XYZ file of N, CA, C and O in Angstrom:
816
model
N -27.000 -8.704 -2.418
C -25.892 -7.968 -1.814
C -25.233 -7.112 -2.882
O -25.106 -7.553 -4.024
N -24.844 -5.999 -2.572
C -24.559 -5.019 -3.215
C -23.190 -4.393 -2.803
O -23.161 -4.009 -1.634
N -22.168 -4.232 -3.457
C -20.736 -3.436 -2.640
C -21.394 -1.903 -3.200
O -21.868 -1.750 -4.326
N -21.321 -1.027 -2.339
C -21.477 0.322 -2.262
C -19.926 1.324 -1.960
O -19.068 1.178 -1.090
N -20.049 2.429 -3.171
C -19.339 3.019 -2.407
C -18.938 4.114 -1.391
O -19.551 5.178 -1.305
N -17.983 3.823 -0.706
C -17.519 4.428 0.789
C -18.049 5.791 0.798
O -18.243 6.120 1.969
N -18.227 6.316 0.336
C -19.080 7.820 0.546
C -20.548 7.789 0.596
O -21.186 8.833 0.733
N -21.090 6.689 0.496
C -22.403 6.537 1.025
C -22.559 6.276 2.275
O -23.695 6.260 2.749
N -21.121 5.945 3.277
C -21.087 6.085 4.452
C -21.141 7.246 5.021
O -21.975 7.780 5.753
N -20.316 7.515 4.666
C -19.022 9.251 4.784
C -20.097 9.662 5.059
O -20.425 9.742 6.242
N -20.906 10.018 4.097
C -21.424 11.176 3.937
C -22.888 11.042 4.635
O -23.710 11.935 4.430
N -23.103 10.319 5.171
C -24.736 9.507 5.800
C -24.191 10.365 7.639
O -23.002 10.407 7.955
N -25.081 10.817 8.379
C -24.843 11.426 9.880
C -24.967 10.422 10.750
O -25.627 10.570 11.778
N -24.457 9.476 10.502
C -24.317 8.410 11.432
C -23.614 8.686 12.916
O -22.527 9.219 12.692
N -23.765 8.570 13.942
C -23.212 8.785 15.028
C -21.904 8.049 15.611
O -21.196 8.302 16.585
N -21.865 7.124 14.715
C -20.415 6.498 14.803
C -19.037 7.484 14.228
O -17.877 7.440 14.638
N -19.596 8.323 13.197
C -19.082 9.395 12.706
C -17.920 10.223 14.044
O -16.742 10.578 14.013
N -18.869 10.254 14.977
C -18.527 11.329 16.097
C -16.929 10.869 16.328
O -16.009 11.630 16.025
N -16.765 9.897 16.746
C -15.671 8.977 17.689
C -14.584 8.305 17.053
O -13.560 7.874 17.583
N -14.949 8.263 15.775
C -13.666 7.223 14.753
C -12.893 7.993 13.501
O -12.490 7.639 12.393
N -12.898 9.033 14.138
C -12.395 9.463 12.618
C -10.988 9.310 12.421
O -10.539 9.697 11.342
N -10.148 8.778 13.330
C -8.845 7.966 13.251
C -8.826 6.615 12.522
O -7.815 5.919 12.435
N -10.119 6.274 11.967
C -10.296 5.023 11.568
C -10.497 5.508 9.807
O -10.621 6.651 9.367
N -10.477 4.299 9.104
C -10.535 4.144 7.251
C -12.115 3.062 7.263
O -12.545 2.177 8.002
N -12.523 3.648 6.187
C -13.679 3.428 5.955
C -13.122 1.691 5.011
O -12.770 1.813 3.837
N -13.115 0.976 5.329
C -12.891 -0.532 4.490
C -14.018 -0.348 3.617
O -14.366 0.732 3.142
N -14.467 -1.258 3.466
C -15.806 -1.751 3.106
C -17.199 -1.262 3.287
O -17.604 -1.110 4.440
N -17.838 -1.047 2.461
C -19.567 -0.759 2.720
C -20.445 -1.654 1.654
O -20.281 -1.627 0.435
N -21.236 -2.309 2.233
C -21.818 -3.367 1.701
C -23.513 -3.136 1.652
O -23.863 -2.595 2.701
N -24.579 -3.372 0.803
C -25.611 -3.633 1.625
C -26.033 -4.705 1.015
O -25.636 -5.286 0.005
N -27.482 -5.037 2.264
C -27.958 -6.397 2.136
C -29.242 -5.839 1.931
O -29.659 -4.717 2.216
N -30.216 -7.511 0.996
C -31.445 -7.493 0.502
C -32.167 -7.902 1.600
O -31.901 -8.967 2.157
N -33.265 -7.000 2.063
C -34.552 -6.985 2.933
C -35.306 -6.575 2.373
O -35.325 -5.350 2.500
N -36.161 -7.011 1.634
C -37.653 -6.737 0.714
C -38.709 -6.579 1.507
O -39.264 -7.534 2.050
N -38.988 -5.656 1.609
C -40.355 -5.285 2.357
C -40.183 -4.888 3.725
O -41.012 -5.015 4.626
N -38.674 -4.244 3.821
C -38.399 -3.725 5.357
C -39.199 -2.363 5.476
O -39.415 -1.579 4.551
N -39.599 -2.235 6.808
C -39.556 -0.997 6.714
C -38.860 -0.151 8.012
O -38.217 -0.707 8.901
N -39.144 1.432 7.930
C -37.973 1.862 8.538
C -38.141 1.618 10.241
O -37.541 2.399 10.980
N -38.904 0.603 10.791
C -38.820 0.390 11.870
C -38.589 -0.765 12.482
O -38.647 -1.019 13.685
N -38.264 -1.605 11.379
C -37.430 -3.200 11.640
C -36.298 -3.338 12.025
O -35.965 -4.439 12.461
N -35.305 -2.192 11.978
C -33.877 -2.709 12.237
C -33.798 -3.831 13.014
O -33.444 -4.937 12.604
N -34.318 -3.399 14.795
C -34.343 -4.295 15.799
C -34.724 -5.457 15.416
O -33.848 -6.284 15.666
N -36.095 -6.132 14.670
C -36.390 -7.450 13.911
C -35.007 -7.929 13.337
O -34.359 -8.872 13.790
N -34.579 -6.973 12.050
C -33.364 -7.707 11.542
C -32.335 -7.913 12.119
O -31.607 -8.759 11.598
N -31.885 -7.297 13.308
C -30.577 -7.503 14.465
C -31.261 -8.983 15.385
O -30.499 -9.692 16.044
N -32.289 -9.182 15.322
C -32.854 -10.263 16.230
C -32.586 -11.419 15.712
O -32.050 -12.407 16.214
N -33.165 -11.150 14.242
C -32.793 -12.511 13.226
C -31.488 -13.085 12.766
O -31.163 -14.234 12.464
N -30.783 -11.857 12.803
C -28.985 -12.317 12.416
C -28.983 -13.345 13.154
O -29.213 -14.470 12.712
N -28.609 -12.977 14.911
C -28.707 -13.190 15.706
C -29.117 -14.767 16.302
O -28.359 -15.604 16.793
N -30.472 -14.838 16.089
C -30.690 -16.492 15.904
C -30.488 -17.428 14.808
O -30.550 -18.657 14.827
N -30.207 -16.541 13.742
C -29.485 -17.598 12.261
C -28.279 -18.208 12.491
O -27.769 -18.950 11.651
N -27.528 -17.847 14.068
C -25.844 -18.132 14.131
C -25.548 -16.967 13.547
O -26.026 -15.881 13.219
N -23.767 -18.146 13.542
C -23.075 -17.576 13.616
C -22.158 -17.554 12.098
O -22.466 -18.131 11.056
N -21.442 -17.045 12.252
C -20.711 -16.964 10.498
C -20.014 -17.801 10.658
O -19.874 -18.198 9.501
N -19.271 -18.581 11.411
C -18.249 -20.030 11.742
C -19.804 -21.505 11.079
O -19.558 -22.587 10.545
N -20.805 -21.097 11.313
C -21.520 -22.236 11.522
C -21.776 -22.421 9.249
O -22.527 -23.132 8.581
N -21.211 -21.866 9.039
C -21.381 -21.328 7.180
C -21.169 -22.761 6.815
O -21.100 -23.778 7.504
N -21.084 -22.539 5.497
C -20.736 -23.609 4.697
C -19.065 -23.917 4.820
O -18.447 -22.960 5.285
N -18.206 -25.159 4.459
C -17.058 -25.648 4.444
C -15.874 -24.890 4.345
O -14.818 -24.939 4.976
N -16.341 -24.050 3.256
C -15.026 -22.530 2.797
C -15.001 -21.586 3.794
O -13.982 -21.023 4.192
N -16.011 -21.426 4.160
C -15.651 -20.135 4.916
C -15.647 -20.608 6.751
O -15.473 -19.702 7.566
N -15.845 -22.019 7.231
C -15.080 -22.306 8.172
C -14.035 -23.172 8.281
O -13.867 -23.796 9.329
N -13.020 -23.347 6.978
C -12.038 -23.364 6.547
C -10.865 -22.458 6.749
O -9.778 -22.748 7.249
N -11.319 -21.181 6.220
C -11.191 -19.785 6.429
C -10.636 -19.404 7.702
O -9.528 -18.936 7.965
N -11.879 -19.770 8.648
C -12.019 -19.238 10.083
C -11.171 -19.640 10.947
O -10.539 -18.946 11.743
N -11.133 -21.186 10.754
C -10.263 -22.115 11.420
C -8.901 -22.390 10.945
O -8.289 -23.264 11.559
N -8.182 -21.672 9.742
C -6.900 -21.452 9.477
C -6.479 -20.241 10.080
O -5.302 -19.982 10.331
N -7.608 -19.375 10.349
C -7.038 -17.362 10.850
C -7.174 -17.525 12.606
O -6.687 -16.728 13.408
N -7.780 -18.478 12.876
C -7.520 -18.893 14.432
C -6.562 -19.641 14.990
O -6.104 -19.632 16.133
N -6.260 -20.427 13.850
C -4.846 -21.093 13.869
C -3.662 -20.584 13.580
O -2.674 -21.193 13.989
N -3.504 -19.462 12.879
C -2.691 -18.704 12.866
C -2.539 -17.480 13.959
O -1.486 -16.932 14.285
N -3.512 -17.271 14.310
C -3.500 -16.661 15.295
C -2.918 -16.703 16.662
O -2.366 -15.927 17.442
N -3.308 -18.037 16.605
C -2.523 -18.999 18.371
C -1.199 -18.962 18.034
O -0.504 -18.491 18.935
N -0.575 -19.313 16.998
C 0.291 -19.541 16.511
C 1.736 -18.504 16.762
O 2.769 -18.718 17.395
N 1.316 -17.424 16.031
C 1.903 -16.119 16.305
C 1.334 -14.920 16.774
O 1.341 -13.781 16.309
N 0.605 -15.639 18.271
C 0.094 -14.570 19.570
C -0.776 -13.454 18.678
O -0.700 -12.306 19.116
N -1.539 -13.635 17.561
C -2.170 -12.656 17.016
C -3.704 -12.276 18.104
O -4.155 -11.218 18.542
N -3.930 -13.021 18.166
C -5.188 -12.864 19.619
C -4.705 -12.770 20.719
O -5.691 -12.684 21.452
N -3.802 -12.727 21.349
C -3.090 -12.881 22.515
C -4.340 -11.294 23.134
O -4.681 -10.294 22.503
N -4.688 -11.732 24.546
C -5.405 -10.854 24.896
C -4.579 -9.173 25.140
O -5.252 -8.143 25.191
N -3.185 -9.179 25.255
C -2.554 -8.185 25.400
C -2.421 -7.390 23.904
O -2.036 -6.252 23.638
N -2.819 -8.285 23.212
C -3.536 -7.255 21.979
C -4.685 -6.710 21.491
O -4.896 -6.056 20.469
N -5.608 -7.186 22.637
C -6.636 -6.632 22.278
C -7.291 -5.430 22.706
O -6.553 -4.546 23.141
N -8.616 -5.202 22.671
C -9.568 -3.722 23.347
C -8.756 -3.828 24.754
O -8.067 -4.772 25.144
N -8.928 -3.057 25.161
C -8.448 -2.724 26.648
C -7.251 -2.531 26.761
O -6.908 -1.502 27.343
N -6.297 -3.382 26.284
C -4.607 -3.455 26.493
C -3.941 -3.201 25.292
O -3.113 -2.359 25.642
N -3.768 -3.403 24.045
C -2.947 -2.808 23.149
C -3.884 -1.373 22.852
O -3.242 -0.331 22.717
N -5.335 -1.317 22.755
C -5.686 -0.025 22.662
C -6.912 0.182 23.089
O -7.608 -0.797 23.359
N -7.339 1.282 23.212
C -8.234 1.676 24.500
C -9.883 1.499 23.749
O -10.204 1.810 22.602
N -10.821 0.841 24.935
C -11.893 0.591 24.219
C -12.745 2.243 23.490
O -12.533 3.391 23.879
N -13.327 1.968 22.806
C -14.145 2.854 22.065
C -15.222 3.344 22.708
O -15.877 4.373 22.544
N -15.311 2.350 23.546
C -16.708 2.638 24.482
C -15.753 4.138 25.668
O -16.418 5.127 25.974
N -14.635 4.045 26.027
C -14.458 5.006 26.409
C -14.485 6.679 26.182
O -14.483 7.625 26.970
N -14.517 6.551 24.468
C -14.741 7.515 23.470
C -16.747 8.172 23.513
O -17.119 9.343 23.451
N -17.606 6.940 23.633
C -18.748 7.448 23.635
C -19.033 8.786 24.448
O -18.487 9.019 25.526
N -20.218 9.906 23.644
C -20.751 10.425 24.764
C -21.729 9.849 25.350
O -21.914 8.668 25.058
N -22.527 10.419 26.219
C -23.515 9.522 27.415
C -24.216 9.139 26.592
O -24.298 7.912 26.630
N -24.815 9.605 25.796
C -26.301 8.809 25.768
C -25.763 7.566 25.053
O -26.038 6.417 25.399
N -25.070 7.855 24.154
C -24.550 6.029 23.598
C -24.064 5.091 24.010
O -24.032 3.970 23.504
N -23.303 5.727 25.711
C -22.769 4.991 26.635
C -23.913 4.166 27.122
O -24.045 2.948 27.004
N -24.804 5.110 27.746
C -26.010 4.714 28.214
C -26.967 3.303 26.992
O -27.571 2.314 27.408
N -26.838 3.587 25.967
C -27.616 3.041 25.204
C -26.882 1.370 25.651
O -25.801 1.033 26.134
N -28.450 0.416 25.069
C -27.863 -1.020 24.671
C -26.991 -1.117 24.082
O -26.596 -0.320 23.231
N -26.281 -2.568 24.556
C -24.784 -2.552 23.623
C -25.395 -3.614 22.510
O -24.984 -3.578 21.350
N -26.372 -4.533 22.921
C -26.378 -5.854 22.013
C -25.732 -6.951 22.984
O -24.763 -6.842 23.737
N -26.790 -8.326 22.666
C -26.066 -9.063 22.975
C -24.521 -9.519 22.741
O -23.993 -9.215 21.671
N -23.855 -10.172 23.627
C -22.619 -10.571 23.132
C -22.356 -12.036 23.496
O -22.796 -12.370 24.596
N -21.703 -13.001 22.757
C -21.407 -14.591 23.008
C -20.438 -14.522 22.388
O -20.017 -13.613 21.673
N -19.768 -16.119 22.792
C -18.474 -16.090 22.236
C -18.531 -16.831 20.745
O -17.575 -17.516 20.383
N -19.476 -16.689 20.063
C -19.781 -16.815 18.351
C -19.184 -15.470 18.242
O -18.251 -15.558 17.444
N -19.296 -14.327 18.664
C -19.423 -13.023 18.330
C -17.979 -12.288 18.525
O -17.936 -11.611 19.553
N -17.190 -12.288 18.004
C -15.689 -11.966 18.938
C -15.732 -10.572 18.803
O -15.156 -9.861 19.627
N -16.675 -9.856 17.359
C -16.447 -8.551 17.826
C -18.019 -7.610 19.081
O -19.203 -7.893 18.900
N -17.564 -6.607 20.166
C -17.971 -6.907 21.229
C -18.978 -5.433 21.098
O -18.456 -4.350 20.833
N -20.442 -5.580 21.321
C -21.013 -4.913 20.923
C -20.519 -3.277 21.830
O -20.032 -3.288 22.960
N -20.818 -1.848 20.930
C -20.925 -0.683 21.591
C -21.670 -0.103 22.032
O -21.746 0.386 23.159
N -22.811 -0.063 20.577
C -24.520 0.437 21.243
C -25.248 -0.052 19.992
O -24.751 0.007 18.867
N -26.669 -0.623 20.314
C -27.157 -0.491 19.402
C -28.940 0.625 19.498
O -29.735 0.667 20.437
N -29.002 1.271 18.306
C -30.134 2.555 18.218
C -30.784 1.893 17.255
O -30.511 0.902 16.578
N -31.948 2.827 17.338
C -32.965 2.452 15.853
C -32.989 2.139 15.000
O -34.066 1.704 14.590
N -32.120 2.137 14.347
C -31.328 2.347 12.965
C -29.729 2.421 12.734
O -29.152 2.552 11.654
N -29.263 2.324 13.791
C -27.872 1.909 13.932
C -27.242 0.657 15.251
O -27.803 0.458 16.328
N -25.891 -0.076 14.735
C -25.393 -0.396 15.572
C -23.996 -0.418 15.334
O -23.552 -0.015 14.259
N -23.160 -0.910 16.356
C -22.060 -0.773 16.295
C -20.911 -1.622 17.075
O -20.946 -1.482 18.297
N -19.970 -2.420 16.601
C -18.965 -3.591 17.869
C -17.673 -3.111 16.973
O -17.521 -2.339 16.026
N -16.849 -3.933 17.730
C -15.417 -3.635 17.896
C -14.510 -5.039 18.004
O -14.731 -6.198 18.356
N -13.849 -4.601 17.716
C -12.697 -6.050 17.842
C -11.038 -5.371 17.868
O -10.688 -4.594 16.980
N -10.244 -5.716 18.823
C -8.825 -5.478 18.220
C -7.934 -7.120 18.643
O -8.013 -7.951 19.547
N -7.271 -6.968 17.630
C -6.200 -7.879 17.957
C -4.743 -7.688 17.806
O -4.519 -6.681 18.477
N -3.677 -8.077 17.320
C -2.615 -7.474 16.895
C -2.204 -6.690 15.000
O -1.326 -5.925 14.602
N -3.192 -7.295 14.413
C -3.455 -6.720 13.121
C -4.043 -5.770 12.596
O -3.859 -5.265 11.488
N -5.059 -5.407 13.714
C -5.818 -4.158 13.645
C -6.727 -3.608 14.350
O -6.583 -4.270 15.378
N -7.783 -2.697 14.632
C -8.550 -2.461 15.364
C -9.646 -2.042 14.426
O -9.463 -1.270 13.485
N -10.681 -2.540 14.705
C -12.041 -3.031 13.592
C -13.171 -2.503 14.210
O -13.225 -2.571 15.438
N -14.078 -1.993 13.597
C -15.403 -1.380 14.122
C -16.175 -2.109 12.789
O -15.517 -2.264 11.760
N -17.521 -2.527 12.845
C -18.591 -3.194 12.382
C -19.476 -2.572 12.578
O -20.027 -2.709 13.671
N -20.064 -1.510 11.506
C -21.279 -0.840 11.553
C -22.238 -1.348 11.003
O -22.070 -1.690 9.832
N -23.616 -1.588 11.658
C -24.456 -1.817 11.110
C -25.854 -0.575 10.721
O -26.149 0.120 11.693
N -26.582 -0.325 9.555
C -27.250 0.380 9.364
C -28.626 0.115 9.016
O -28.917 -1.052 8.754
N -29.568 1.050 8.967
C -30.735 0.622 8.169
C -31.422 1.620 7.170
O -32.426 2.252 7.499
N -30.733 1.750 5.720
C -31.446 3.108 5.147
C -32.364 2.777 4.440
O -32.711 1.598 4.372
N -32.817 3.516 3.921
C -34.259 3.465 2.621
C -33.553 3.254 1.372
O -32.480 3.775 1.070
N -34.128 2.578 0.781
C -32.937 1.697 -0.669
C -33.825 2.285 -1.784
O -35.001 2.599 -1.597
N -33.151 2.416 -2.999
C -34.222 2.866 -4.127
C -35.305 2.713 -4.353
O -35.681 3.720 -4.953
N -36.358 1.805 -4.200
C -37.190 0.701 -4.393
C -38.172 1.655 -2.842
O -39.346 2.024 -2.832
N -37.427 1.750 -2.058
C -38.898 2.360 -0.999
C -38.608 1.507 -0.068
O -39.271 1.840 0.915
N -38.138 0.816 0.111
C -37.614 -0.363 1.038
C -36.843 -0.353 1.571
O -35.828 -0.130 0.911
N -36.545 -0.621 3.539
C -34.867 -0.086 3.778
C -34.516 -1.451 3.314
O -35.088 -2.393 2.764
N -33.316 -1.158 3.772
C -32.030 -2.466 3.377
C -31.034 -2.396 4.871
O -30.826 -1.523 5.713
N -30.571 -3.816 4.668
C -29.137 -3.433 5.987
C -28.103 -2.889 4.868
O -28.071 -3.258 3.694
N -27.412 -2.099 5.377
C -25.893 -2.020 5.160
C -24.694 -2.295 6.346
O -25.016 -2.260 7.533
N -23.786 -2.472 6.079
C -22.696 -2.751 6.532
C -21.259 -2.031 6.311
O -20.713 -2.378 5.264
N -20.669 -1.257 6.960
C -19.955 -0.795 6.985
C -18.809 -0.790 7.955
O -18.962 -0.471 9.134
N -17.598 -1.169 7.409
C -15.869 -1.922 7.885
C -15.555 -0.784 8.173
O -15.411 -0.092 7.165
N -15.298 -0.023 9.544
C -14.098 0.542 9.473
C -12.690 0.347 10.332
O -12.781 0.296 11.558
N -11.725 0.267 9.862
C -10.240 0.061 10.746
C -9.253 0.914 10.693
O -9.100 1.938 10.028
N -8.402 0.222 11.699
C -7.208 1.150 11.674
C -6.260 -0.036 12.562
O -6.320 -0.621 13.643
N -5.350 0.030 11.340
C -4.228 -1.394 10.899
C -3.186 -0.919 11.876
O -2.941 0.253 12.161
N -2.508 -2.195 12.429
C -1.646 -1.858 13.772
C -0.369 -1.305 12.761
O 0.485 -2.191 12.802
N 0.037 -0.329 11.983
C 1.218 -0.275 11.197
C 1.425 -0.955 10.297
O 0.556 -1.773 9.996
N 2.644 -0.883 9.526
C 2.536 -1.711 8.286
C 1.759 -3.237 8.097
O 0.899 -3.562 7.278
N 2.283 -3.880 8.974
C 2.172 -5.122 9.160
C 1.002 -5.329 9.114
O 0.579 -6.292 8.475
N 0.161 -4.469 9.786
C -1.077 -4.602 9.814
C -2.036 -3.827 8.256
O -3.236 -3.885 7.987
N -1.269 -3.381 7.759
C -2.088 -2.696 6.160
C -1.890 -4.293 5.381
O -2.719 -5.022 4.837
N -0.587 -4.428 5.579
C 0.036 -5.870 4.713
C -1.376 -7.028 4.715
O -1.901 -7.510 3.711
N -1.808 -7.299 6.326
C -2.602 -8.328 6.427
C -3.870 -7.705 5.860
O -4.452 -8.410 5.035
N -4.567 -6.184 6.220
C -5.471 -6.283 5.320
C -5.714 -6.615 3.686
O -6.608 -7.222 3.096
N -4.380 -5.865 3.195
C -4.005 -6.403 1.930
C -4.255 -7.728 1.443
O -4.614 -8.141 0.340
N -3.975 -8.306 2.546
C -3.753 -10.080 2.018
C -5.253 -10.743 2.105
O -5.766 -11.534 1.314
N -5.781 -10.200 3.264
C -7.035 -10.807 3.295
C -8.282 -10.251 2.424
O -9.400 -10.728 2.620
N -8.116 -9.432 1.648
C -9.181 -8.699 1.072
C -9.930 -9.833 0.066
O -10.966 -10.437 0.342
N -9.063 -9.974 -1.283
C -9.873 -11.338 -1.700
C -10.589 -12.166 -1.101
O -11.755 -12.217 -1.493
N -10.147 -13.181 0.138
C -11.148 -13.969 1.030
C -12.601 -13.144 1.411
O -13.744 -13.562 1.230
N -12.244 -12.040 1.906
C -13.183 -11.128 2.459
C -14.586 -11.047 0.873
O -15.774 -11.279 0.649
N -13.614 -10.665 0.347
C -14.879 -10.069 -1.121
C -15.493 -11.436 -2.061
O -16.494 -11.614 -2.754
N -14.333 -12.250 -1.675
C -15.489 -13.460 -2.531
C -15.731 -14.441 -1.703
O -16.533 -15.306 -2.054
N -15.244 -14.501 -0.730
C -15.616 -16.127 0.160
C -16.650 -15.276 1.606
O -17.874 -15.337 1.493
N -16.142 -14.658 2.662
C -16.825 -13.796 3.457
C -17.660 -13.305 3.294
O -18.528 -13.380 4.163
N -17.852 -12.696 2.374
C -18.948 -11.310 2.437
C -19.822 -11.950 1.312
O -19.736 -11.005 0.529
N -20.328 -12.542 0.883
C -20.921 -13.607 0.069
C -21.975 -14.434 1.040
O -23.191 -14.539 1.201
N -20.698 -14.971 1.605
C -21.229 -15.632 3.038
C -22.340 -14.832 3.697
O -23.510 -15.214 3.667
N -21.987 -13.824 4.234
C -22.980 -13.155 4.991
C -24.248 -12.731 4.201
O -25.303 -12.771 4.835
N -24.294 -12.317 2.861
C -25.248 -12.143 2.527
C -25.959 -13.133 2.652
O -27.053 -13.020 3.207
N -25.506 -14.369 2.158
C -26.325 -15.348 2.326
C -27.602 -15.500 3.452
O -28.817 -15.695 3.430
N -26.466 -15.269 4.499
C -26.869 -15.684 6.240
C -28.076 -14.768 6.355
O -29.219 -15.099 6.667
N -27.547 -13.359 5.998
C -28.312 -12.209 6.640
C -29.891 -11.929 5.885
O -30.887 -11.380 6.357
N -29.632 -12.615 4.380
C -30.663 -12.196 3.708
C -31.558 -13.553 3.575
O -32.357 -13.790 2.669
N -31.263 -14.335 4.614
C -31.842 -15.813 4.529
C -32.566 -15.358 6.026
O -33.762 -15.450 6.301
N -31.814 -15.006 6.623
C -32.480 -14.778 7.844
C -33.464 -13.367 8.057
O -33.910 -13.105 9.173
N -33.682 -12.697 7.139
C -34.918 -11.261 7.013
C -35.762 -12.412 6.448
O -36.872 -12.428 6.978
N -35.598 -13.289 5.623
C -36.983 -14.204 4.956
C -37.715 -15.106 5.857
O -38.818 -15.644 5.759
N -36.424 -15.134 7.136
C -36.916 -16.512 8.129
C -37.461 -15.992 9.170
O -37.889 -16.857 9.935
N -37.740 -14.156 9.769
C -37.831 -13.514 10.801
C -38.684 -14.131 11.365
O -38.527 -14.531 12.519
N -39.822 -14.348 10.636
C -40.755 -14.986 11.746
C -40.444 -15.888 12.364
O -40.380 -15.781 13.588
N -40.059 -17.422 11.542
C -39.640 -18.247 12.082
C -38.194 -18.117 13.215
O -37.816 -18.872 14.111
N -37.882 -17.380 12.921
C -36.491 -17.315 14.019
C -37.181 -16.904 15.461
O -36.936 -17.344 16.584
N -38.124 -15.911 15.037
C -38.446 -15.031 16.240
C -39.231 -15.783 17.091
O -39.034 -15.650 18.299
N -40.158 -16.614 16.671
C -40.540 -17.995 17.111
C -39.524 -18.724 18.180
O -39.753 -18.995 19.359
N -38.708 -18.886 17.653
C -37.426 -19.658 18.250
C -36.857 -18.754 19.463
O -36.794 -19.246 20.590
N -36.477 -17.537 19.238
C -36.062 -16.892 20.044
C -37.339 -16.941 21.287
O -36.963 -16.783 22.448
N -38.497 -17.111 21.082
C -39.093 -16.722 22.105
C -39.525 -18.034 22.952
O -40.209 -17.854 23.960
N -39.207 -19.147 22.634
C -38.761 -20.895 23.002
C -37.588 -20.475 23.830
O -37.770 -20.682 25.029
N -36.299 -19.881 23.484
C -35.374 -19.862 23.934
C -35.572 -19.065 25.281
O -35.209 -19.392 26.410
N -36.365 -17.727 24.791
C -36.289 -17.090 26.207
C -37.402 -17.694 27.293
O -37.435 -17.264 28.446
């Protein structure tokens, strides 16, 4: 896992581009897939997918999860009147057709943020609550080496101060306990594709 910086988003023609530009680029991350090539995305969205979920992690980081859900109940931070639909309008209303049209991705309730579309080489979900409104890009480019890679790319837009404050606060967790985490998950699960995909096809 690699932190990249934010202008390797910016500047990439991603189609998420079109619809968010009210939003801040957080975070851009990528992940190790050795021997991807540029027509796996769908494989690696399959495998996340059956590896779980990021709650199912090691001790710290559903520690983490289960203190920000508890705080949450706590002071109505999930309260559904803060979320997509009612404090602010889904994104999916923003699409043009064909992305409307496109797959969104599965969605479960492991998954709280709620898929938009996913393409060849891109995808894209959403989450709002009272702290902010969050988009989760997922990518697939060609990495130095000749090999794509996932990347990952945060973008939000914080309900007002209060809401810059909490990103503020949570950033540490995010950069050493979270996003650690996921590499783990994500780059454990491109090594396990077969075996997952196995599984997935038991399941279906």
């Amino acid at each position: 896992m690699a932190r990249l910086a934010k202008s390797t988003f910016s500047e990439h023609r991603w189609r998420i581009h079109e619809f968010t530009s009210d939003f801040e680029v957080e975070d851009v991350w990528a992940f190790r897939t050795p021997g991807a090539g540029p027509d796996d995305f769908p494989t690696m969205l399959m495998a996340m997918r059956t590896a779980g979920s990021l709650t199912e992690q090691a001790w710290p980081v559903r520690f983490l999860f289960a203190v920000r859900w508890k705080l949450g109940a706590l002071l109505g931070w999930d309260d559904p009147a803060a979320g997509v639909g009612a404090r602010v309008a889904p994104l999916r209303d923003r699409l043009p057709g064909d992305l409307r049209d496109a797959p969104r991705g599965e969605d479960n309730d492991s998954m709280p943020l709620k898929g938009l579309y996913e393409l060849p080489t891109e995808s894209a979900r959403e989450l709002a609550n009272k702290t902010v409104h969050t988009v989760m890009h997922l990518s697939w480019v060609e990495g130095a080496e000749g090999d794509h890679e996932l990347r990952m790319a945060v973008l939000v837009k914080p309900n007002g101060r209060f809401g810059r404050l909490y990103m503020t606060a949570i950033a540490p967790f995010r950069h050493l306990i979270v996003y650690p985490a996921l590499a783990r998950q994500w780059e454990r699960a491109w090594r396990d594709r077969d075996d997952l995909a196995a599984q997935q096809g038991e399941r279906g």
